[in-house]
Coordinates of C-alpha atoms in Angstrom, one line a residue:
M1 CA 72.3 43.9 22.8
T2 CA 70.7 40.4 22.8
A3 CA 70.9 38.6 19.4
P4 CA 67.5 37.7 17.9
V5 CA 66.3 34.1 18.5
T6 CA 66.3 32.1 15.3
P7 CA 63.1 30.1 14.4
L8 CA 65.0 26.8 14.8
R9 CA 66.2 27.8 18.3
R10 CA 62.6 28.7 19.1
A11 CA 61.4 25.3 17.8
E12 CA 64.1 23.5 19.9
R13 CA 62.8 25.3 23.0
A14 CA 59.3 24.3 22.1
L15 CA 60.4 20.6 22.0
E16 CA 61.2 21.0 25.7
I17 CA 63.8 18.2 25.7
P18 CA 65.1 17.5 29.2
R19 CA 68.9 17.8 29.2
G20 CA 69.2 14.7 31.3
R21 CA 67.3 12.5 28.7
L22 CA 69.3 14.1 25.8
L23 CA 72.6 13.4 27.6
A24 CA 71.6 9.8 28.2
A25 CA 70.8 9.4 24.5
V26 CA 74.2 10.8 23.5
L27 CA 76.1 8.7 26.1
A28 CA 74.3 5.5 24.9
S29 CA 75.2 6.3 21.3
C30 CA 78.8 7.1 22.3
A31 CA 78.9 3.8 24.2
T32 CA 77.6 1.9 21.1
L33 CA 80.3 3.4 18.8
A34 CA 83.0 3.1 21.5
A35 CA 82.2 -0.6 21.8
A36 CA 82.4 -1.0 18.0
F37 CA 85.7 0.9 17.9
A38 CA 87.2 -1.1 20.8
L39 CA 86.0 -4.3 19.1
A40 CA 87.8 -3.4 15.9
A41 CA 91.0 -2.6 17.9
V42 CA 90.9 -5.8 20.0
S43 CA 90.0 -7.9 16.9
A44 CA 93.0 -6.5 15.0
Y45 CA 95.3 -7.1 17.9
L46 CA 94.0 -10.7 18.3
V47 CA 94.4 -11.6 14.6
T48 CA 97.9 -10.2 14.2
R49 CA 99.1 -11.4 17.6
A50 CA 97.8 -14.9 16.9
W51 CA 99.8 -14.9 13.6
T52 CA 103.0 -14.9 15.7
M53 CA 101.8 -18.1 17.5
P54 CA 102.2 -17.1 21.1
P55 CA 101.1 -19.3 24.1
V56 CA 97.3 -19.7 24.0
L57 CA 96.9 -18.1 27.5
D58 CA 98.4 -14.9 26.1
L59 CA 95.3 -14.6 23.8
T60 CA 92.6 -15.4 26.4
V61 CA 91.9 -11.9 27.6
A62 CA 91.6 -10.6 24.0
V63 CA 89.2 -13.5 23.1
V64 CA 87.0 -12.7 26.1
M65 CA 87.0 -9.0 25.3
V66 CA 85.9 -9.7 21.7
R67 CA 82.9 -11.6 23.0
A68 CA 82.1 -9.0 25.6
L69 CA 82.4 -6.1 23.2
G70 CA 80.3 -7.8 20.6
I71 CA 77.4 -8.3 23.1
A72 CA 77.9 -4.9 24.5
R73 CA 77.6 -3.3 21.1
G74 CA 74.2 -4.8 20.5
V75 CA 72.9 -3.9 24.0
F76 CA 74.1 -0.3 23.7
R77 CA 72.6 0.0 20.2
W78 CA 69.2 -1.0 21.5
L79 CA 69.5 1.4 24.5
D80 CA 70.7 4.1 22.1
R81 CA 67.7 3.7 19.8
M82 CA 65.2 3.5 22.7
L83 CA 66.6 6.7 24.4
A84 CA 67.0 8.7 21.2
H85 CA 63.5 8.0 19.9
D86 CA 62.0 8.5 23.4
V87 CA 63.5 12.0 23.4
A88 CA 62.3 12.7 19.9
L89 CA 58.8 11.5 20.4
R90 CA 58.4 13.3 23.7
G91 CA 59.7 16.4 22.0
V92 CA 57.2 16.2 19.1
V93 CA 54.4 15.9 21.6
S94 CA 55.6 19.0 23.5
L95 CA 56.1 20.8 20.2
R96 CA 52.6 20.1 18.9
T97 CA 51.1 21.0 22.3
N98 CA 53.0 24.3 22.3
L99 CA 52.0 25.0 18.7
F100 CA 48.3 24.5 19.3
T101 CA 48.5 26.7 22.4
A102 CA 50.3 29.4 20.4
L103 CA 47.9 29.1 17.5
A104 CA 44.8 29.3 19.8
S105 CA 46.2 32.6 21.3
R106 CA 46.5 34.3 17.9
T107 CA 44.0 37.1 17.4
D108 CA 44.6 37.9 13.7
D109 CA 43.2 36.1 10.7
A110 CA 46.5 34.7 9.4
L111 CA 45.5 31.1 10.0
T112 CA 42.1 31.6 8.4
R113 CA 43.7 32.8 5.2
L114 CA 45.9 29.6 5.0
R115 CA 44.8 26.8 2.9
R116 CA 43.8 23.9 5.2
G117 CA 46.1 21.4 3.4
D118 CA 49.0 23.8 3.9
L119 CA 48.2 24.2 7.6
L120 CA 48.0 20.4 8.1
S121 CA 51.3 20.0 6.2
R122 CA 53.0 22.4 8.6
L123 CA 51.5 20.9 11.8
G124 CA 52.2 17.4 10.5
D125 CA 55.2 17.1 8.3
D126 CA 57.1 20.1 9.6
A127 CA 56.6 19.2 13.2
Q128 CA 57.9 15.7 12.4
E129 CA 61.0 17.1 10.7
L130 CA 61.8 18.7 14.0
G131 CA 61.4 15.4 15.7
D132 CA 63.8 13.9 13.2
H133 CA 66.1 16.8 14.0
V134 CA 66.8 15.3 17.4
V135 CA 67.5 11.8 16.1
T136 CA 69.2 12.6 12.8
A137 CA 71.0 15.9 13.5
L138 CA 71.3 16.8 17.2
V139 CA 72.4 13.5 18.7
P140 CA 74.7 12.4 15.9
G141 CA 76.4 15.8 15.9
L142 CA 77.2 15.6 19.6
V143 CA 78.3 12.0 19.3
A144 CA 80.7 12.8 16.4
V145 CA 82.5 15.3 18.5
V146 CA 83.0 12.9 21.4
M147 CA 84.1 10.0 19.2
G148 CA 86.5 12.2 17.2
V149 CA 88.4 12.9 20.5
V150 CA 88.3 9.2 21.5
V151 CA 89.8 8.1 18.1
L152 CA 92.6 10.6 18.2
A153 CA 93.4 9.9 21.8
T154 CA 93.6 6.2 21.0
I155 CA 95.8 6.4 17.9
T156 CA 98.2 9.2 19.0
P157 CA 100.2 7.0 21.5
L158 CA 100.7 4.4 18.7
S159 CA 101.9 6.7 15.9
L160 CA 102.1 10.4 15.6
L161 CA 102.0 10.1 11.8
A162 CA 98.9 8.0 11.9
A163 CA 97.3 10.5 14.3
V164 CA 98.0 13.5 12.0
T165 CA 96.7 11.7 9.0
M166 CA 93.5 10.7 11.0
L167 CA 93.0 14.3 12.1
V168 CA 93.1 15.5 8.5
A169 CA 90.7 12.7 7.4
L170 CA 88.3 13.4 10.2
A171 CA 88.4 17.1 9.3
V172 CA 87.3 16.2 5.7
A173 CA 84.6 13.8 6.9
S174 CA 83.4 15.9 9.8
L175 CA 83.6 19.4 8.4
L176 CA 83.9 19.6 4.6
A177 CA 81.4 16.8 3.8
P178 CA 78.6 18.1 6.1
L179 CA 79.2 21.6 4.9
A180 CA 78.8 20.6 1.3
A181 CA 75.7 18.6 2.2
Y182 CA 74.2 21.5 4.1
R183 CA 74.9 24.1 1.4
A184 CA 73.4 21.8 -1.3
A185 CA 70.3 20.9 0.8
R186 CA 69.7 24.5 1.7
L187 CA 69.6 25.5 -2.0
T188 CA 66.9 23.0 -2.7
E189 CA 65.0 22.4 0.6
Q190 CA 62.8 25.4 0.4
A191 CA 61.5 24.3 -3.0
V192 CA 60.9 20.8 -1.7
V193 CA 59.0 22.0 1.4
T194 CA 56.9 24.5 -0.6
S195 CA 56.1 21.9 -3.3
R196 CA 55.2 19.3 -0.7
A197 CA 52.7 21.8 0.9
A198 CA 51.2 22.6 -2.5
V199 CA 50.7 18.8 -3.2
G200 CA 49.1 18.3 0.2
A201 CA 46.8 21.3 -0.1
G202 CA 45.7 20.4 -3.6
A203 CA 45.1 16.7 -2.7
L204 CA 43.0 17.7 0.3
E205 CA 40.9 20.1 -1.6
I206 CA 40.2 17.5 -4.3
L207 CA 39.2 14.9 -1.7
D208 CA 37.0 17.4 0.2
D209 CA 35.3 18.9 -2.9
A210 CA 35.4 16.0 -5.5
T211 CA 31.7 16.0 -6.0
A212 CA 31.3 19.7 -6.5
L213 CA 34.4 19.8 -8.8
R214 CA 32.9 17.0 -10.9
I215 CA 29.5 18.8 -11.2
D216 CA 31.2 22.0 -12.2
G217 CA 33.4 20.2 -14.7
R218 CA 36.6 21.3 -13.0
L219 CA 37.7 17.9 -11.6
E220 CA 40.0 17.0 -14.5
Q221 CA 41.6 20.5 -14.4
A222 CA 42.2 20.1 -10.6
L223 CA 43.8 16.7 -11.1
A224 CA 46.0 18.0 -13.8
E225 CA 47.2 20.8 -11.6
L226 CA 47.9 18.2 -8.8
R227 CA 50.0 16.2 -11.2
T228 CA 51.9 19.3 -12.2
R229 CA 52.6 20.0 -8.5
Q230 CA 53.6 16.4 -7.9
A231 CA 56.0 16.6 -10.8
A232 CA 57.5 19.8 -9.4
H233 CA 57.9 18.1 -6.0
D234 CA 59.6 15.1 -7.6
K235 CA 62.1 17.3 -9.5
A236 CA 62.9 19.2 -6.3
V237 CA 63.6 15.9 -4.5
D238 CA 65.8 14.8 -7.3
R239 CA 67.8 18.0 -7.1
A240 CA 68.4 17.4 -3.4
A241 CA 69.5 13.8 -3.9
L242 CA 72.6 14.5 -6.1
P243 CA 74.5 16.9 -3.8
A244 CA 73.7 14.7 -0.8
A245 CA 75.3 11.7 -2.7
V246 CA 78.4 13.8 -3.4
A247 CA 78.7 14.8 0.2
S248 CA 78.3 11.1 1.3
A249 CA 81.1 10.1 -1.1
A250 CA 83.5 12.4 0.8
V251 CA 83.5 10.1 3.9
P252 CA 84.8 7.0 2.0
L253 CA 87.5 9.2 0.4
A254 CA 88.5 10.4 3.9
M255 CA 88.7 6.7 5.0
V256 CA 91.1 6.0 2.1
L257 CA 93.3 8.9 3.3
A258 CA 93.3 7.6 6.8
V259 CA 94.1 4.0 5.8
A260 CA 97.0 5.3 3.6
G261 CA 98.4 7.2 6.5
S262 CA 98.1 4.2 8.8
L263 CA 99.8 2.0 6.2
L264 CA 102.8 4.4 6.1
A265 CA 102.9 4.6 9.9
A266 CA 102.6 0.8 10.3
G267 CA 105.3 0.2 7.7
A268 CA 107.7 2.6 9.4
A269 CA 107.0 1.2 12.8
W270 CA 107.6 -2.5 11.6
T271 CA 110.8 -1.7 9.8
E272 CA 112.3 0.2 12.7
G273 CA 111.3 -2.7 15.0
G274 CA 109.7 -0.5 17.5
A275 CA 106.2 -2.0 17.3
S276 CA 104.8 -5.4 18.0
A277 CA 102.6 -7.4 15.5
G278 CA 99.5 -6.5 17.6
Q279 CA 100.3 -2.8 17.5
V280 CA 100.8 -2.9 13.7
G281 CA 97.5 -4.8 13.3
V282 CA 95.7 -2.1 15.3
L283 CA 97.3 0.7 13.2
L284 CA 96.3 -1.1 9.9
L285 CA 92.7 -2.0 10.8
L286 CA 91.6 0.7 13.3
P287 CA 90.9 3.5 10.6
L288 CA 88.2 1.3 9.1
S289 CA 86.0 1.6 12.2
S290 CA 86.9 5.2 13.1
F291 CA 84.4 6.9 10.7
E292 CA 81.1 5.4 11.9
A293 CA 80.2 8.6 13.7
A294 CA 81.5 10.9 11.0
S295 CA 79.6 9.0 8.3
A296 CA 76.3 10.2 9.8
L297 CA 77.2 13.9 9.6
P298 CA 76.3 14.6 5.9
A299 CA 72.8 13.3 6.7
A300 CA 72.8 15.3 9.9
A301 CA 73.7 18.4 7.9
S302 CA 70.9 17.8 5.4
Q303 CA 68.5 17.2 8.3
Y304 CA 69.7 20.5 9.8
A305 CA 68.8 22.3 6.6
R306 CA 65.4 20.7 6.5
S307 CA 64.8 21.5 10.2
R308 CA 65.6 25.2 9.6
A309 CA 63.2 25.4 6.7
A310 CA 60.5 23.6 8.8
A311 CA 61.1 25.8 11.8
A312 CA 60.8 28.9 9.6
R313 CA 57.4 27.7 8.2
L314 CA 56.1 26.9 11.7
S315 CA 57.3 30.3 12.9
E316 CA 55.2 31.9 10.1
I317 CA 52.0 30.4 11.5
V318 CA 52.8 30.9 15.1
G319 CA 54.0 34.5 14.6
Q320 CA 54.0 36.7 17.7
P321 CA 50.6 35.8 19.3
T322 CA 48.9 38.3 21.5
P323 CA 46.8 36.3 24.0
E324 CA 43.3 37.4 24.5
V325 CA 42.1 38.4 27.9
H326 CA 39.5 35.7 28.7
R327 CA 36.9 36.9 31.1
S328 CA 34.9 34.7 33.3
S329 CA 32.3 32.6 31.5
A330 CA 29.8 33.3 34.3
R331 CA 28.0 36.3 32.8
S332 CA 25.0 37.9 34.5
T333 CA 23.4 38.3 31.0
A334 CA 24.2 37.0 27.6
P335 CA 25.9 39.5 25.3
T336 CA 24.5 41.1 22.2
L337 CA 26.4 40.5 18.9
R338 CA 26.6 43.7 16.9
A339 CA 28.0 44.4 13.4
V340 CA 28.4 48.1 12.5
G341 CA 29.1 49.2 8.9
L342 CA 30.6 45.8 8.3
S343 CA 32.3 44.9 5.0
A344 CA 33.6 41.4 4.8
G345 CA 35.7 39.5 2.3
W346 CA 39.1 38.0 1.5
S347 CA 40.4 41.1 -0.3
A348 CA 39.6 44.8 -0.2
G349 CA 38.9 44.8 -3.9
A350 CA 36.3 42.1 -3.8
P351 CA 34.1 42.3 -0.7
R352 CA 31.4 39.6 -0.3
V353 CA 29.3 41.6 2.2
A354 CA 29.2 45.4 2.3
D355 CA 27.7 48.0 4.7
L356 CA 26.0 45.6 7.0
D357 CA 24.5 46.8 10.2
L358 CA 23.2 44.0 12.4
E359 CA 22.2 43.6 16.0
L360 CA 21.5 40.2 17.6
P361 CA 20.3 40.4 21.2
P362 CA 20.5 37.3 23.5
G363 CA 18.2 34.6 22.3
A364 CA 17.9 36.0 18.7
R365 CA 17.6 33.6 15.8
L366 CA 18.8 34.5 12.2
A367 CA 18.9 32.6 9.0
V368 CA 21.4 33.5 6.3
V369 CA 20.6 32.6 2.7
G370 CA 22.1 33.3 -0.7
A371 CA 23.6 31.6 -3.7
S372 CA 26.7 29.4 -3.5
G373 CA 29.8 31.6 -3.3
S374 CA 27.9 34.7 -2.3
G375 CA 29.8 35.2 1.0
K376 CA 27.7 33.4 3.6
S377 CA 30.7 31.5 5.1
T378 CA 32.8 34.6 4.8
L379 CA 30.3 36.5 6.9
L380 CA 30.2 33.8 9.6
A381 CA 34.0 33.8 9.8
T382 CA 34.0 37.5 10.2
L383 CA 31.3 37.5 12.9
A384 CA 33.3 34.8 14.7
G385 CA 36.5 37.0 14.7
L386 CA 38.4 34.6 12.5
L387 CA 38.5 37.0 9.6
E388 CA 39.3 40.6 10.0
P389 CA 36.6 43.0 8.7
L390 CA 37.5 45.0 5.6
E391 CA 35.6 47.9 7.0
G392 CA 33.5 48.5 10.1
R393 CA 33.6 46.3 13.2
V394 CA 32.1 43.3 15.0
E395 CA 31.7 43.5 18.8
L396 CA 29.9 42.1 21.8
T397 CA 28.2 44.4 24.2
D398 CA 30.1 43.1 27.2
D399 CA 33.4 43.7 25.4
A400 CA 34.3 40.0 25.6
P401 CA 36.7 38.7 23.0
L402 CA 34.8 37.3 20.0
R403 CA 36.7 34.1 19.9
S404 CA 36.0 33.2 23.5
A405 CA 32.2 33.9 23.2
V406 CA 31.3 32.9 19.7
T407 CA 31.2 29.3 18.6
L408 CA 31.5 28.7 14.8
F409 CA 30.4 25.4 13.2
A410 CA 32.4 25.4 10.0
E411 CA 31.5 23.1 7.2
D412 CA 35.1 22.0 6.8
A413 CA 35.8 21.4 10.5
H414 CA 38.1 18.5 11.1
V415 CA 37.1 15.0 12.4
F416 CA 40.1 13.6 14.1
A417 CA 41.3 10.0 13.6
T418 CA 40.6 9.0 17.2
T419 CA 37.6 7.7 19.2
L420 CA 34.1 9.2 19.0
R421 CA 34.5 10.3 22.6
E422 CA 37.7 12.2 22.0
N423 CA 36.2 13.9 19.0
L424 CA 33.7 15.5 21.3
K425 CA 36.0 16.1 24.2
V426 CA 38.1 18.3 22.0
V427 CA 35.7 21.2 22.9
R428 CA 35.5 20.3 26.6
S429 CA 37.9 18.0 28.3
D430 CA 35.6 17.5 31.4
L431 CA 32.8 15.8 29.5
D432 CA 31.2 12.7 30.9
D433 CA 29.6 9.9 28.9
G434 CA 26.1 11.0 29.9
T435 CA 26.6 14.5 28.4
I436 CA 28.2 13.1 25.2
T437 CA 25.3 10.6 24.7
A438 CA 22.7 13.3 25.3
A439 CA 24.3 15.6 22.7
L440 CA 24.6 12.8 20.1
S441 CA 20.9 11.9 20.7
A442 CA 19.9 15.6 20.4
V443 CA 21.4 15.8 16.9
G444 CA 19.9 12.4 15.8
L445 CA 23.0 10.2 16.0
D446 CA 21.8 7.8 18.7
D447 CA 20.8 5.1 16.2
W448 CA 24.2 5.4 14.5
V449 CA 26.1 5.2 17.8
A450 CA 24.1 2.0 18.6
T451 CA 25.6 0.4 15.5
L452 CA 29.2 1.2 16.3
P453 CA 31.3 -1.8 17.4
R454 CA 32.7 -0.2 20.5
G455 CA 30.3 2.6 21.1
L456 CA 32.0 5.8 22.2
D457 CA 35.3 4.1 22.1
T458 CA 35.0 3.4 18.3
L459 CA 37.9 4.8 16.2
L460 CA 36.8 7.1 13.4
G461 CA 38.6 7.8 10.2
S462 CA 40.6 5.8 7.6
D463 CA 41.8 3.3 10.2
G464 CA 38.5 2.8 11.9
T465 CA 34.8 3.4 11.2
T466 CA 34.1 5.5 8.0
V467 CA 31.9 8.5 8.7
S468 CA 29.4 9.6 6.1
G469 CA 28.8 13.2 5.1
G470 CA 25.6 13.4 7.1
E471 CA 27.1 11.7 10.1
R472 CA 30.1 14.1 10.0
R473 CA 27.8 17.2 9.9
R474 CA 25.8 16.0 12.9
L475 CA 29.0 15.0 14.8
L476 CA 30.3 18.5 14.3
L477 CA 27.0 20.0 15.3
A478 CA 27.1 17.9 18.5
R479 CA 30.4 19.6 19.3
A480 CA 28.7 23.0 18.9
V481 CA 25.8 21.9 21.1
I482 CA 28.2 20.7 23.8
R483 CA 30.1 24.0 23.7
R484 CA 26.9 25.9 24.6
G485 CA 28.4 29.3 24.0
P486 CA 26.3 32.5 24.2
V487 CA 26.6 32.9 20.4
L488 CA 26.4 30.0 18.0
L489 CA 27.2 30.3 14.2
L490 CA 26.3 27.3 12.0
D491 CA 27.4 26.9 8.4
E492 CA 25.1 24.5 6.6
P493 CA 24.5 22.1 9.5
T494 CA 21.8 20.1 7.6
E495 CA 23.9 19.5 4.5
H496 CA 24.1 15.8 3.4
L497 CA 21.0 14.9 5.5
D498 CA 17.7 13.7 4.0
T499 CA 15.1 16.4 3.5
A500 CA 12.8 15.5 6.3
R501 CA 15.5 15.0 9.0
G502 CA 17.4 18.1 7.8
D503 CA 14.4 20.4 7.9
A504 CA 13.4 19.1 11.4
L505 CA 16.9 19.9 12.6
L506 CA 16.9 23.3 11.0
R507 CA 13.6 24.2 12.7
A508 CA 14.9 22.9 16.1
L509 CA 17.9 25.3 15.7
L510 CA 15.9 28.4 14.7
D511 CA 12.8 28.0 16.9
P512 CA 13.4 29.8 20.2
A513 CA 10.8 27.5 21.8
E514 CA 13.0 24.5 21.1
T515 CA 15.7 24.2 23.7
T516 CA 16.8 20.6 23.1
L517 CA 19.8 21.7 21.0
V518 CA 20.6 25.2 22.3
P519 CA 19.5 27.2 25.3
A520 CA 16.7 29.8 24.8
D521 CA 19.0 32.7 25.6
S522 CA 21.7 31.7 23.1
T523 CA 22.1 33.6 19.9
V524 CA 21.9 31.4 16.8
V525 CA 22.8 32.2 13.2
V526 CA 22.3 29.5 10.6
V527 CA 23.4 29.5 7.0
T528 CA 21.1 27.3 4.9
H529 CA 20.1 26.5 1.3
R530 CA 16.6 25.5 2.5
P531 CA 14.6 28.8 2.9
E532 CA 11.3 26.9 2.7
A533 CA 12.2 25.1 6.0
I534 CA 12.9 28.3 8.0
P535 CA 10.3 28.9 10.7
P536 CA 8.0 31.8 9.8
A537 CA 9.0 34.0 12.7
T538 CA 12.7 33.8 11.9
P539 CA 14.5 36.9 10.5
V540 CA 16.3 36.1 7.2
L541 CA 19.4 37.9 5.9
H542 CA 19.7 37.7 2.1
I543 CA 23.1 38.0 0.6
G544 CA 22.9 38.9 -3.1
E545 CA 25.1 40.1 -5.9
N546 CA 27.6 42.9 -5.6
A547 CA 27.8 42.3 -1.8
R548 CA 24.3 43.6 -1.3
T549 CA 22.4 42.5 1.8
R550 CA 18.7 42.6 2.7
L551 CA 17.3 41.8 6.1
E552 CA 13.8 40.4 6.1
E553 CA 12.1 40.4 9.5
G554 CA 10.2 37.3 10.6
R555 CA 6.8 36.9 9.3

């Protein structure tokens, strides 16, 4: 019977690290430490042999080797860093690609129920932990095994006593110290990761909703809760630091043990007259450079614990996805969106919408109105297939999967820290500049684009051009316009716009005669707080208290 695959093993597979590149990184690191080890041995021989004042020519080879090994160590260290980080960065790219592919194929609402800050923390911090897993845990672990064999093979011919002492010291440094670090880190890492996600989620919510929180008088409370979460995170980090320090102290203690054994072996060899001055010098000084690989193992064990926790968290959001069967987008007719006996909400005990029957044929327009918090966004998420209905069902008449046919414009959709062009190509990779420019012009962003320093190549976000609330809404609307799906759901697309421009945009979306933004046969559902700007012929769905709904036909 096949043993179940652990989350960390699944994550390592998702990194898609080529064995050849990993082997090259390990060999480069081994070469670096081997050069340092050989440099220490030759230097010890040179110093002690020179003490006996031999002919100068007897020392020439050792002098040249010291120079060559000193240069080689620097060259191999550079090569080691380049290869190890190349493997790690390529792995993180592959991991994130596989994560997004797996997340896109999920058909349940697990991701919708996650706080956005928590999801970003997992895709950002946890994915980076697995990149560090390669550099800090995987490569050093393999290198320590190789270098342990090299050290023992070098010392054994010189002195059996020194070799036995070194074996015990290496066992302490390579087994007991990492085991202590791993056990200590595992006890605290889950608390660290959880508290970090809570801090990230809380900070993101405050940044996104600072104005609303201030108006509601809840900003100070939210900041206090964030400070509490940050304090809990700091305490968790402090708990993780102490056992890691204890584990690191085991390596110097092992070095003391190895040096003591070498002193005894060197003393015995010198008194018996069976060893030269150079050999005695090697026995005395070689243990000091024998633990460079082993000294990285406590940190590697701690990283392994963090990697396991990160992989487990990523496994929770990836789950066991069931890919949807995507049918051809070339439909003979646009589908009808239908809700039958629909109850929608985040928990069965508190539905936001109840007993809704709705049928939207191709080309239909519908406005959804209601007080803040009444359930308008919840309804759109359910119609888009992102939130499972509490009761009833949502379907398309051609049996197409909802997520492949319905485009949802969410008010908290992400604007990526990349160029304006790439922010639109996220919905369609084959876009040309003409299509992008036309979409931006259709949503009223042509004047803004004209002011950008590099046009479509301008970077957006904290490291580039700042995007205002109105510009952000219209940029997200341009994505939905470019998508041109048969069903388009829009959540407050005119928010943060001036009244005249927002009302004009709302009328363009809800008037079937207006085809600048959406085709005439596309179904459009718009959530709005401006009922007075809704075209008279547009049906309006009112969401009231106690999850009651009322459909008002167009006047």
